[in-house]
PDB file of C-alpha atoms in Angstrom:
ATOM      1  CA  MET A   8     -45.508   8.727  28.842  1.00 60.00           C
ATOM      2  CA  THR A   9     -42.817   9.665  31.376  1.00 70.00           C
ATOM      3  CA  THR A  10     -41.553  12.707  33.227  1.00 76.00           C
ATOM      4  CA  HIS A  11     -38.900  13.462  35.818  1.00 82.00           C
ATOM      5  CA  ASP A  12     -40.799  16.471  37.169  1.00 84.00           C
ATOM      6  CA  PRO A  13     -42.350  15.437  40.532  1.00 81.00           C
ATOM      7  CA  ASN A  14     -45.267  17.834  40.065  1.00 81.00           C
ATOM      8  CA  LEU A  15     -46.105  16.335  36.675  1.00 80.00           C
ATOM      9  CA  GLN A  16     -45.663  12.782  37.969  1.00 77.00           C
ATOM     10  CA  ARG A  17     -48.734  13.237  40.192  1.00 72.00           C
ATOM     11  CA  GLY A  18     -50.834  13.525  37.050  1.00 70.00           C
ATOM     12  CA  LEU A  19     -49.665  10.107  35.847  1.00 76.00           C
ATOM     13  CA  ASP A  20     -51.236   8.191  38.754  1.00 78.00           C
ATOM     14  CA  PRO A  21     -54.613   6.926  37.430  1.00 80.00           C
ATOM     15  CA  THR A  22     -56.072   6.396  40.913  1.00 83.00           C
ATOM     16  CA  ASP A  23     -55.207   9.928  42.001  1.00 82.00           C
ATOM     17  CA  LYS A  24     -56.345  11.368  38.648  1.00 84.00           C
ATOM     18  CA  ALA A  25     -59.704   9.567  38.924  1.00 88.00           C
ATOM     19  CA  GLU A  26     -60.263  11.022  42.392  1.00 91.00           C
ATOM     20  CA  ARG A  27     -59.336  14.520  41.218  1.00 89.00           C
ATOM     21  CA  VAL A  28     -61.662  14.295  38.200  1.00 92.00           C
ATOM     22  CA  LYS A  29     -64.466  13.067  40.479  1.00 96.00           C
ATOM     23  CA  HIS A  30     -64.021  16.067  42.789  1.00 97.00           C
ATOM     24  CA  TYR A  31     -63.891  18.416  39.796  1.00 97.00           C
ATOM     25  CA  ALA A  32     -67.159  17.000  38.426  1.00 98.00           C
ATOM     26  CA  LEU A  33     -68.900  17.167  41.816  1.00 98.00           C
ATOM     27  CA  ASN A  34     -67.772  20.762  42.360  1.00 98.00           C
ATOM     28  CA  MET A  35     -68.906  21.702  38.844  1.00 97.00           C
ATOM     29  CA  GLU A  36     -72.314  20.135  39.495  1.00 96.00           C
ATOM     30  CA  HIS A  37     -72.628  22.042  42.778  1.00 97.00           C
ATOM     31  CA  GLU A  38     -71.642  25.376  41.229  1.00 98.00           C
ATOM     32  CA  LEU A  39     -74.079  24.892  38.333  1.00 97.00           C
ATOM     33  CA  GLY A  40     -76.793  24.331  40.937  1.00 97.00           C
ATOM     34  CA  VAL A  41     -75.842  27.593  42.652  1.00 98.00           C
ATOM     35  CA  ILE A  42     -76.015  29.459  39.328  1.00 96.00           C
ATOM     36  CA  ALA A  43     -79.359  27.846  38.463  1.00 97.00           C
ATOM     37  CA  HIS A  44     -80.884  28.795  41.809  1.00 97.00           C
ATOM     38  CA  SER A  45     -79.599  32.363  41.504  1.00 96.00           C
ATOM     39  CA  CYS A  46     -81.391  32.544  38.126  1.00 95.00           C
ATOM     40  CA  GLY A  47     -84.623  31.334  39.712  1.00 96.00           C
ATOM     41  CA  VAL A  48     -84.701  27.816  38.285  1.00 96.00           C
ATOM     42  CA  PRO A  49     -84.701  24.712  40.477  1.00 96.00           C
ATOM     43  CA  GLU A  50     -81.951  22.840  38.612  1.00 95.00           C
ATOM     44  CA  PRO A  51     -79.302  23.446  35.920  1.00 95.00           C
ATOM     45  CA  ARG A  52     -81.369  21.848  33.143  1.00 95.00           C
ATOM     46  CA  GLY A  53     -83.801  24.755  33.564  1.00 96.00           C
ATOM     47  CA  LEU A  54     -81.173  27.285  32.456  1.00 94.00           C
ATOM     48  CA  ARG A  55     -81.809  28.872  29.065  1.00 92.00           C
ATOM     49  CA  ARG A  56     -79.840  31.275  26.902  1.00 89.00           C
ATOM     50  CA  TYR A  57     -81.809  34.245  28.218  1.00 90.00           C
ATOM     51  CA  HIS A  58     -80.401  33.578  31.695  1.00 93.00           C
ATOM     52  CA  ALA A  59     -76.872  34.369  30.451  1.00 93.00           C
ATOM     53  CA  ARG A  60     -75.031  37.579  29.613  1.00 94.00           C
ATOM     54  CA  ILE A  61     -71.720  37.857  27.780  1.00 94.00           C
ATOM     55  CA  VAL A  62     -69.381  40.620  28.896  1.00 96.00           C
ATOM     56  CA  GLY A  63     -67.342  42.133  26.058  1.00 94.00           C
ATOM     57  CA  ASP A  64     -63.885  43.692  26.159  1.00 95.00           C
ATOM     58  CA  ASP A  65     -65.523  47.096  26.631  1.00 96.00           C
ATOM     59  CA  GLY A  66     -67.278  45.887  29.811  1.00 96.00           C
ATOM     60  CA  ARG A  67     -70.724  45.988  28.194  1.00 96.00           C
ATOM     61  CA  SER A  68     -72.890  42.907  28.675  1.00 96.00           C
ATOM     62  CA  SER A  69     -75.092  41.514  25.932  1.00 95.00           C
ATOM     63  CA  PRO A  70     -77.485  38.592  25.719  1.00 93.00           C
ATOM     64  CA  PRO A  71     -76.126  35.621  23.749  1.00 91.00           C
ATOM     65  CA  ASP A  72     -78.923  35.996  21.173  1.00 88.00           C
ATOM     66  CA  GLU A  73     -77.436  39.321  20.020  1.00 90.00           C
ATOM     67  CA  LEU A  74     -73.966  37.876  19.499  1.00 89.00           C
ATOM     68  CA  TYR A  75     -74.894  34.342  18.430  1.00 88.00           C
ATOM     69  CA  PRO A  76     -78.434  34.168  17.006  1.00 86.00           C
ATOM     70  CA  ASP A  77     -80.239  30.832  16.914  1.00 81.00           C
ATOM     71  CA  VAL A  78     -79.728  28.904  13.700  1.00 79.00           C
ATOM     72  CA  ASP A  79     -82.432  26.712  12.216  1.00 78.00           C
ATOM     73  CA  ILE A  80     -80.500  23.547  11.383  1.00 78.00           C
ATOM     74  CA  ARG A  81     -82.861  22.772   8.508  1.00 79.00           C
ATOM     75  CA  GLU A  82     -82.010  26.113   6.859  1.00 73.00           C
ATOM     76  CA  ALA A  83     -78.299  25.734   7.597  1.00 69.00           C
ATOM     77  CA  ALA A  84     -78.252  22.321   5.881  1.00 72.00           C
ATOM     78  CA  GLU A  85     -79.535  23.757   2.587  1.00 69.00           C
TER      79      GLU A  85
END
């Protein structure tokens, strides 16, 4: 893969890309921790669907269960 665009060339350096992905993952982990704590759970693995709300185009928020109900995989396989 090649490019003459200097901005795109930065993305071709594996060492730089690895460092950028590492920072992205660490920042994501930190932000998930912030969200978890704001929901009253000590760590992200404690988050459940009822902690989330989905905001529609009309600005109304709904729990995920209303928009995407749980599916029993045993029933879905039949």
